[in-house]
Coordinates of C-alpha atoms and ligand atoms in Angstrom, one line a residue:
M22 CA 117.1 131.5 99.5
S23 CA 113.7 132.1 98.7
T24 CA 111.2 130.1 100.8
G25 CA 108.7 130.5 98.1
D26 CA 105.2 130.3 99.0
T27 CA 104.9 129.1 102.3
S28 CA 101.0 128.7 101.9
K29 CA 101.5 125.6 100.0
I30 CA 103.4 123.8 103.0
P31 CA 100.8 122.3 105.3
N32 CA 101.0 123.7 109.0
S33 CA 102.6 120.6 110.0
L34 CA 105.1 118.1 108.8
Q35 CA 105.2 115.9 111.6
E36 CA 102.4 113.4 111.5
H37 CA 103.4 112.1 108.2
W38 CA 105.9 109.5 108.5
M39 CA 107.3 109.7 105.0
P40 CA 108.6 106.4 103.1
F41 CA 112.5 105.8 102.0
T42 CA 113.0 109.5 103.2
S43 CA 115.2 111.0 105.7
N44 CA 112.3 112.5 107.5
K45 CA 114.4 114.5 109.8
D46 CA 116.2 116.5 106.8
F47 CA 113.1 116.6 104.7
K48 CA 110.9 118.2 107.4
E49 CA 113.8 121.2 107.8
N50 CA 114.2 122.0 104.4
P51 CA 111.1 120.4 102.5
R52 CA 110.9 119.5 98.9
L53 CA 107.0 119.2 98.1
I54 CA 106.2 119.0 94.2
T55 CA 102.9 121.1 93.8
G56 CA 102.3 120.5 89.9
A57 CA 103.6 118.2 86.8
K58 CA 103.0 118.4 83.2
G59 CA 104.2 116.7 80.4
V60 CA 108.1 116.3 81.4
Y61 CA 108.2 119.2 83.8
L62 CA 107.3 119.4 87.7
T63 CA 106.5 122.6 89.7
N64 CA 107.7 122.9 93.4
H65 CA 106.5 124.6 96.4
K66 CA 109.0 127.6 95.6
G67 CA 106.9 127.8 92.1
K68 CA 110.4 126.5 90.5
T69 CA 110.1 124.4 87.4
M70 CA 112.2 121.4 87.2
I71 CA 112.8 118.7 84.6
D72 CA 111.6 115.2 85.5
A73 CA 114.7 113.1 84.6
S74 CA 113.5 109.8 86.3
S75 CA 110.1 109.7 85.0
G76 CA 108.6 109.7 88.7
L77 CA 110.2 106.8 90.5
F78 CA 110.4 105.1 86.6
C79 CA 106.9 105.4 86.6
N80 CA 105.5 108.3 84.3
P81 CA 107.2 107.6 81.3
F82 CA 104.3 108.7 79.0
G83 CA 104.1 112.2 80.6
H84 CA 102.5 114.0 83.3
G85 CA 99.2 115.0 83.2
R86 CA 98.0 113.1 80.2
K87 CA 94.7 114.1 79.5
E88 CA 93.5 110.6 78.0
I89 CA 94.5 108.8 81.3
T90 CA 92.6 111.3 83.3
E91 CA 89.4 111.4 81.4
A92 CA 89.4 107.5 81.0
V93 CA 89.8 107.5 85.1
A94 CA 87.0 110.0 85.7
K95 CA 84.8 108.3 83.2
Q96 CA 85.2 104.8 84.8
L97 CA 84.6 106.5 88.4
E98 CA 81.3 107.9 87.4
Q99 CA 80.0 104.5 85.6
L100 CA 81.8 101.9 88.1
D101 CA 83.8 103.2 90.8
Y102 CA 84.2 99.4 92.4
C103 CA 83.6 95.9 91.8
Q104 CA 85.0 93.3 93.7
P105 CA 87.5 90.9 92.4
F106 CA 86.8 87.8 93.7
Q107 CA 84.4 85.4 92.1
Q108 CA 82.8 88.4 90.2
G109 CA 84.5 90.9 87.6
F110 CA 83.8 93.5 85.0
G111 CA 84.7 93.5 81.5
G112 CA 87.7 95.9 81.6
S113 CA 90.0 93.7 83.2
F114 CA 89.9 91.0 80.5
E115 CA 90.0 93.6 78.0
L116 CA 93.4 94.6 79.4
A117 CA 94.6 91.2 79.9
T118 CA 94.0 90.3 76.3
K119 CA 95.7 93.7 75.4
I120 CA 99.0 93.2 77.8
S121 CA 99.0 89.5 76.6
R122 CA 99.6 90.9 73.0
H123 CA 103.0 92.4 74.1
T124 CA 104.2 89.8 76.5
P125 CA 106.8 87.2 75.2
G126 CA 106.1 83.6 74.2
N127 CA 103.0 82.2 76.2
L128 CA 103.0 84.4 79.1
N129 CA 99.5 84.8 78.4
R130 CA 97.9 84.3 82.0
I131 CA 97.4 88.0 83.7
F132 CA 97.0 88.2 87.4
Y133 CA 96.4 91.5 89.1
T134 CA 97.7 92.9 91.8
I135 CA 98.3 96.2 93.5
C136 CA 102.1 97.4 92.9
G137 CA 105.2 95.8 92.0
S138 CA 105.8 94.3 95.6
T139 CA 102.5 92.6 95.3
A140 CA 103.6 91.1 91.9
V141 CA 106.4 90.0 93.1
E142 CA 104.8 88.2 96.4
T143 CA 102.2 86.8 93.7
A144 CA 104.9 85.3 91.6
I145 CA 106.5 83.7 94.5
K146 CA 103.0 82.0 95.5
I147 CA 102.3 81.0 91.8
A148 CA 105.7 79.2 91.8
I149 CA 104.9 77.4 94.6
A150 CA 101.1 76.4 93.9
Y151 CA 102.5 75.3 90.3
H152 CA 105.2 73.0 92.0
R153 CA 102.6 71.7 94.5
A154 CA 100.3 70.7 91.5
K155 CA 102.9 69.3 89.4
G156 CA 103.9 67.0 92.6
N157 CA 107.0 68.8 93.3
S158 CA 106.1 70.2 97.0
Q159 CA 109.9 69.8 97.9
K160 CA 110.6 73.0 95.6
F161 CA 110.5 75.7 98.3
R162 CA 113.8 77.5 97.9
F163 CA 113.8 81.0 96.1
V164 CA 116.9 82.3 94.3
G165 CA 117.6 86.3 94.2
R166 CA 120.4 88.2 93.4
E167 CA 122.4 90.6 95.7
R168 CA 121.9 94.4 94.6
A169 CA 118.2 93.5 93.5
Y170 CA 115.2 95.7 94.4
H171 CA 111.9 93.7 94.1
G172 CA 109.6 95.7 96.7
M173 CA 109.1 95.9 100.1
N174 CA 106.9 93.4 101.4
I175 CA 108.3 90.2 103.3
G176 CA 108.5 88.0 99.9
A177 CA 109.7 90.8 98.0
T178 CA 112.4 91.9 100.5
S179 CA 113.4 88.4 100.8
V180 CA 114.3 87.6 97.3
G181 CA 115.9 91.3 97.1
G182 CA 119.5 91.9 97.7
M183 CA 120.1 95.5 98.9
I184 CA 121.3 95.5 102.2
N185 CA 120.1 98.4 104.0
N186 CA 116.6 96.9 103.1
V187 CA 117.2 93.4 104.6
K188 CA 119.1 93.9 107.7
T189 CA 116.8 95.4 110.2
F190 CA 114.2 92.7 109.1
A191 CA 116.5 89.5 108.8
S192 CA 114.7 87.9 111.8
V193 CA 111.1 88.0 109.7
L194 CA 112.3 87.2 106.0
M195 CA 111.4 83.9 104.2
P196 CA 113.1 80.9 105.0
G197 CA 115.1 79.3 102.1
V198 CA 116.3 82.0 100.1
L199 CA 119.5 81.9 98.4
H200 CA 121.1 84.9 96.2
M201 CA 123.5 85.2 93.3
R202 CA 126.5 87.6 93.1
H203 CA 125.3 90.8 91.3
T204 CA 126.7 91.4 87.7
H205 CA 128.4 94.5 88.2
L206 CA 132.3 93.8 88.0
P207 CA 135.0 96.2 88.7
E208 CA 136.2 96.5 85.0
H209 CA 132.6 97.6 84.1
K210 CA 133.4 101.1 83.8
F211 CA 131.7 103.8 81.8
I212 CA 129.9 101.1 79.4
S213 CA 126.6 102.0 77.6
G214 CA 125.0 99.0 76.7
Q215 CA 125.9 95.2 77.7
P216 CA 129.2 94.6 79.3
E217 CA 131.0 91.9 77.2
T218 CA 132.4 90.2 80.5
G219 CA 130.7 88.4 83.5
A220 CA 128.4 86.1 81.6
E221 CA 130.0 83.3 83.9
L222 CA 128.3 85.0 87.0
A223 CA 125.0 83.0 85.8
D224 CA 127.0 80.0 87.0
D225 CA 126.5 80.9 90.6
L226 CA 122.8 79.4 89.9
E227 CA 124.3 76.1 89.0
R228 CA 126.9 76.3 92.1
L229 CA 123.7 76.7 94.6
C230 CA 121.9 73.9 92.8
A231 CA 125.0 71.5 93.2
N232 CA 124.9 73.0 97.1
F233 CA 121.4 72.9 97.9
G234 CA 119.6 70.4 95.4
G235 CA 118.3 72.0 92.0
E236 CA 115.5 69.7 92.7
N237 CA 114.7 72.2 95.9
I238 CA 114.8 75.4 94.2
A239 CA 111.2 76.9 93.0
A240 CA 112.2 79.8 91.1
C241 CA 114.8 82.2 90.6
I242 CA 113.7 85.8 90.5
V243 CA 116.0 88.8 88.5
E244 CA 115.4 92.1 87.2
P245 CA 117.0 91.7 83.5
I246 CA 118.6 95.2 84.1
A247 CA 118.7 96.0 88.1
G248 CA 117.3 99.7 87.9
S249 CA 117.0 100.5 91.8
T250 CA 120.7 100.1 92.1
G251 CA 121.9 102.1 89.2
T252 CA 121.4 100.1 86.0
L253 CA 123.3 97.2 86.4
V254 CA 123.2 96.1 82.8
P255 CA 123.3 92.2 82.3
P256 CA 126.5 91.0 80.6
K257 CA 126.1 89.4 77.2
G258 CA 125.2 86.0 77.4
Y259 CA 124.0 86.1 81.2
L260 CA 120.5 85.8 81.1
N261 CA 120.6 83.0 78.3
R262 CA 122.9 80.9 80.7
L263 CA 120.3 81.6 83.6
R264 CA 117.5 80.0 81.5
K265 CA 119.5 77.2 80.4
I266 CA 120.4 76.2 84.2
C267 CA 116.7 76.9 85.2
D268 CA 115.3 74.4 82.5
K269 CA 118.1 71.9 83.5
H270 CA 116.8 71.7 86.9
G271 CA 113.0 72.5 86.6
I272 CA 113.3 76.2 88.1
L273 CA 110.9 78.7 87.1
L274 CA 112.9 82.0 85.9
I275 CA 111.0 85.0 86.7
F276 CA 112.1 88.3 85.1
D277 CA 110.9 91.4 87.4
E278 CA 110.2 93.8 84.7
V279 CA 108.5 96.4 86.9
I280 CA 111.0 98.9 85.8
T281 CA 112.2 97.5 82.6
G282 CA 108.5 96.7 81.0
W283 CA 106.6 98.8 78.5
G284 CA 109.4 100.2 76.8
R285 CA 112.1 101.4 79.2
T286 CA 114.7 99.3 77.1
G287 CA 113.2 100.3 73.4
S288 CA 111.3 96.8 73.2
A289 CA 108.3 95.9 75.2
F290 CA 110.0 94.0 77.8
A291 CA 113.7 93.4 78.4
S292 CA 112.8 89.7 77.7
Q293 CA 112.4 90.5 73.8
E294 CA 115.1 93.1 74.0
F295 CA 117.7 90.2 75.2
G296 CA 115.8 87.6 73.7
V297 CA 115.3 85.2 76.7
I298 CA 111.5 84.4 77.6
P299 CA 110.9 84.2 81.2
D300 CA 108.2 81.5 82.9
M301 CA 106.9 84.6 84.7
M302 CA 107.0 88.3 84.6
T303 CA 106.3 90.9 86.9
M304 CA 104.9 94.7 85.9
A305 CA 103.6 97.7 87.7
K306 CA 104.8 101.3 87.5
A307 CA 104.2 102.4 83.6
T308 CA 101.4 99.7 83.3
T309 CA 99.3 102.9 84.2
N310 CA 101.8 105.6 84.0
G311 CA 102.4 105.8 87.6
V312 CA 98.9 107.4 88.4
V313 CA 96.8 104.9 90.1
P314 CA 98.4 101.4 91.6
M315 CA 98.5 98.5 89.5
G316 CA 100.7 95.5 89.3
V317 CA 100.6 92.4 87.2
V318 CA 102.2 88.9 87.3
A319 CA 102.0 87.2 83.6
S320 CA 102.5 83.5 83.9
K321 CA 103.1 81.0 81.1
E322 CA 100.3 79.1 79.7
E323 CA 101.3 75.5 81.4
I324 CA 101.5 77.2 84.6
Y325 CA 98.2 78.6 84.7
D326 CA 97.0 75.3 83.5
A327 CA 98.5 73.0 85.7
V328 CA 97.1 75.1 88.6
M329 CA 93.8 75.1 87.1
D330 CA 94.0 71.0 86.6
A331 CA 94.9 70.5 90.1
S332 CA 91.4 71.7 91.4
P333 CA 87.9 70.2 90.9
K334 CA 85.6 72.3 89.2
G335 CA 84.0 74.7 91.3
A336 CA 87.0 74.9 94.0
V337 CA 89.0 78.1 94.0
E338 CA 92.1 77.3 92.4
L339 CA 94.6 79.7 93.7
F340 CA 93.8 81.1 97.4
H341 CA 95.4 84.6 96.7
G342 CA 94.2 88.0 95.5
Y343 CA 93.9 91.5 96.6
T344 CA 90.6 93.7 97.5
Y345 CA 92.4 96.3 94.8
S346 CA 93.4 93.5 92.1
G347 CA 92.5 95.0 88.8
I348 CA 89.6 97.3 90.0
P349 CA 88.0 99.3 87.5
V350 CA 89.9 102.8 88.2
S351 CA 93.5 100.9 87.4
V352 CA 92.2 99.0 84.8
A353 CA 90.8 102.3 83.0
A354 CA 94.2 104.1 83.5
A355 CA 96.2 101.0 82.3
L356 CA 93.7 100.9 79.1
A357 CA 94.4 104.4 78.3
V358 CA 98.0 103.8 78.5
Q359 CA 97.6 100.8 76.2
S360 CA 95.9 103.0 73.5
I361 CA 98.6 105.5 74.3
I362 CA 101.2 103.0 73.5
E363 CA 99.7 102.1 70.4
K364 CA 98.5 105.8 69.1
E365 CA 102.3 107.1 69.6
D366 CA 104.4 103.9 68.8
I367 CA 106.0 104.4 72.4
F368 CA 108.5 101.5 72.4
N369 CA 110.1 102.7 68.7
R370 CA 109.9 106.3 70.2
A371 CA 112.0 104.9 73.0
K372 CA 114.5 102.9 70.9
D373 CA 114.9 105.7 68.7
M374 CA 115.5 108.7 71.7
A375 CA 117.9 105.9 73.3
P376 CA 121.2 106.2 71.5
Y377 CA 120.7 110.2 72.0
F378 CA 120.1 109.7 75.6
Q379 CA 122.9 107.6 76.0
K380 CA 125.5 109.7 74.2
G381 CA 124.0 112.7 76.4
L382 CA 124.8 110.8 79.5
F383 CA 128.3 109.7 79.0
T384 CA 129.1 113.6 78.3
L385 CA 129.2 113.6 81.9
K386 CA 132.3 111.3 82.3
D387 CA 134.7 114.2 82.9
I388 CA 133.6 115.5 85.7
D389 CA 135.7 114.9 88.8
V390 CA 133.5 113.6 91.0
V391 CA 131.7 111.4 88.7
D392 CA 133.2 107.6 89.2
N393 CA 131.1 105.2 86.7
I394 CA 128.2 105.8 84.5
R395 CA 126.2 102.8 83.0
G396 CA 123.3 102.8 80.5
Y397 CA 120.8 100.8 78.4
G398 CA 117.9 102.0 76.5
M399 CA 116.1 104.8 78.3
M400 CA 118.0 104.3 81.5
G401 CA 121.4 105.2 83.0
G402 CA 123.0 105.4 86.4
I403 CA 125.7 108.0 87.6
D404 CA 127.7 106.5 90.5
M405 CA 129.5 109.4 92.6
K406 CA 132.7 108.8 94.3
M407 CA 132.3 108.3 97.7
N408 CA 132.1 111.4 100.2
V409 CA 133.0 110.3 103.9
K410 CA 130.2 107.8 104.1
P411 CA 128.2 105.8 101.6
G412 CA 125.0 107.5 100.6
K413 CA 126.2 111.2 101.4
A414 CA 127.6 112.0 97.8
G415 CA 124.2 110.4 96.2
F416 CA 122.1 112.8 98.7
E417 CA 123.9 115.7 98.6
C418 CA 124.2 115.6 95.0
F419 CA 120.8 115.0 94.3
K420 CA 119.9 118.0 96.3
A421 CA 122.3 120.1 94.4
C422 CA 120.5 119.1 91.1
Y423 CA 117.2 119.8 92.8
E424 CA 118.4 123.5 93.2
A425 CA 119.6 123.3 89.4
G426 CA 116.1 122.3 88.1
V427 CA 116.5 118.5 87.7
N428 CA 114.6 116.0 89.5
F429 CA 115.6 112.4 89.8
K430 CA 116.1 109.6 92.5
A431 CA 119.2 108.7 94.1
T432 CA 119.9 105.5 95.7
G433 CA 123.0 105.5 97.8
D434 CA 125.7 107.1 95.8
C435 CA 124.1 106.5 92.4
L436 CA 121.8 109.0 90.4
I437 CA 119.0 107.1 88.7
I438 CA 118.4 108.7 85.4
A439 CA 115.3 107.4 83.7
P440 CA 113.9 110.1 81.4
Q441 CA 110.3 110.0 80.1
F442 CA 109.7 108.3 76.5
I443 CA 107.9 111.4 75.3
C444 CA 111.3 113.7 75.9
E445 CA 112.4 115.1 72.5
E446 CA 116.2 115.7 72.1
K447 CA 115.7 119.5 73.6
H448 CA 114.5 117.9 76.7
I449 CA 117.5 115.3 76.8
D450 CA 119.8 118.3 76.7
E451 CA 118.2 120.2 79.4
I452 CA 118.4 117.0 81.6
I453 CA 122.1 116.7 80.8
D454 CA 123.1 120.3 80.8
K455 CA 121.2 120.7 84.5
L456 CA 122.8 117.6 85.8
R457 CA 126.0 118.9 85.0
T458 CA 125.4 122.1 86.7
G459 CA 124.0 120.4 89.8
I460 CA 127.1 117.8 90.0
T461 CA 129.7 120.5 89.2
N462 CA 127.8 122.8 92.1
Y463 CA 127.9 119.8 94.4
Q464 CA 131.5 119.4 93.6
K465 CA 132.6 122.9 94.2
N466 CA 130.6 122.9 97.6
Q467 CA 132.9 119.9 98.6
K468 CA 136.1 121.9 97.8
N469 CA 134.6 125.1 99.6
Ligands
PLP784 C1 112.0 95.8 89.8 C2 111.4 96.2 91.0 N1 110.5 95.3 91.4 C3 109.3 95.7 92.2 C4 109.3 97.2 92.9 C5 108.3 97.3 93.8 O1 107.3 98.2 93.5 P1 106.4 98.8 94.3 O2 107.1 100.0 95.1 O3 105.2 99.3 93.4 O4 105.8 98.0 95.1 C6 110.0 98.0 92.2 C7 110.0 99.6 92.8 O5 110.8 100.4 92.2 C8 111.1 97.7 91.4 O6 111.9 98.7 91.1

C-alpha cells in the first residue's frame, strides 16, 4: 500500500486525543483529509473520495462553497466579535427572522447556542424555566428514548440512549431522566420510508406518566428520525401519538432536528414532513453547512412569552447563554446558507433526489454481510452482520469503503449514509457503486 505524501502527516500524532476515535488504531494508520470540494474529499495519500455522509450530516450544500467563505471573510473584516450578552448586532436578528420563516407553527423564538449538544441542553433549561414561570416547578423529569443521540454534554448525554455513551458517565448524569423504548422492531426489515407497525411504542410515554406522574414530567425529547443509530424511521402515527400524550399531560415535546433539519427529509424539517408540530426544536450542523459551529433552539411563542412575563422589566429573564451564542462569524455563514437554500430551492432538490438515492441504497440488499437497510429522504442506514463482537464489522467495513473511495461514518455495526443535497444522479451512482465495492471487499477479507 502506498504511504502517499507523508509530508502531510504531522511529525507527531500523539498529542491530539481524538474524539470518538480508536486513537491507537488511527495513529498506526492515519486517515487525514487534506482537501474538500463539492461532493469530494482528498486524503493525505492524494486519493479522492466521495463524501457519502455530508461530513457528519453537516455539509449538505457541498464543500468549499464560495458564498459561505466570502461571507465569513467579509464578516471577519467588518466585525469579528461582539459580545452576545446585553448587546448585539444586526445579523443575528436578521437570521432569527429567516429561520423562523422555515420553522413550523409558531416556533418563532430563536435562541443561539454553539452546537447540537448545547442546543439540547438549552432546550432542557428552557423547558424548566417555562414550567417554573407557569407555576409548575414540580415538573423536573425528562423523557428520552433508547438508541437516541443528542450530544455529549451532561444534559444531552442524560436524555440520550446509546449505552456506550452513557455507562462510563452514569454517576454524573442528570437525575430524573426516563427512557422510552426505541422504535426499531425486528419485523422492520429492508424498509424504505415509515414502517407500518410500531405506533403503539409511543404509549411508553403514557406508561411513564402512569408510573412517575405526568405532572412531574417537563419534556419529552426525540429525534424524529434517529440518525446516529442508523436512520430509525418513526412508525406511521408514532409522532402524532407522542404529541397527543404530551398535550394530555402538559409535557413539552422537543424535536431534536440537528440531523433532520434543513432539508434532510425533503422538507425544511421533519416536523413538516411528518405533520407534527413540537413545542421546541433544536438544530445545528447544516445551519452553517458545518463550516463554523452554531446551534439553535426554536421555541413556541407561548414559551418565550411565559419566561418573559415571569420577570420584571430590566431583569435578565433567562440566566443562560454562551460566549459564542450567535457570534458574527457563525451568523454570516448561516445567512449565506439561507440564501443558498432559497436560490437553489434546496428542500425540493433533496426531495427530488431522495427516491433515486433510496432505490440505489436498497440495491445493496443482496450482499451477504448486509443484515438490514433503512432509509428516508436523503438518509440511510446499512446494518452489517455482527462479526465476532459488536462494532467490528462496522469499523472494518468503513475502512474497506474508505480504501474503495467512499467516505462516511459508521456507528457500531451500522454504516450511516447521508449524501449531500447537491448530489446529481451520477454522484449517487458513484456512492452506491463504491459502497458495493467496499462492502464486498470487506466480505472477501472475512472469508480469507
Ligand atoms: C440528533 C443530534 N442531536 C445533537 C447532536 C450533537 O451535536 P454536536 O455534536 O454539534 O454537539 C447530534 C450530533 O450528531 C445529533 O445527531
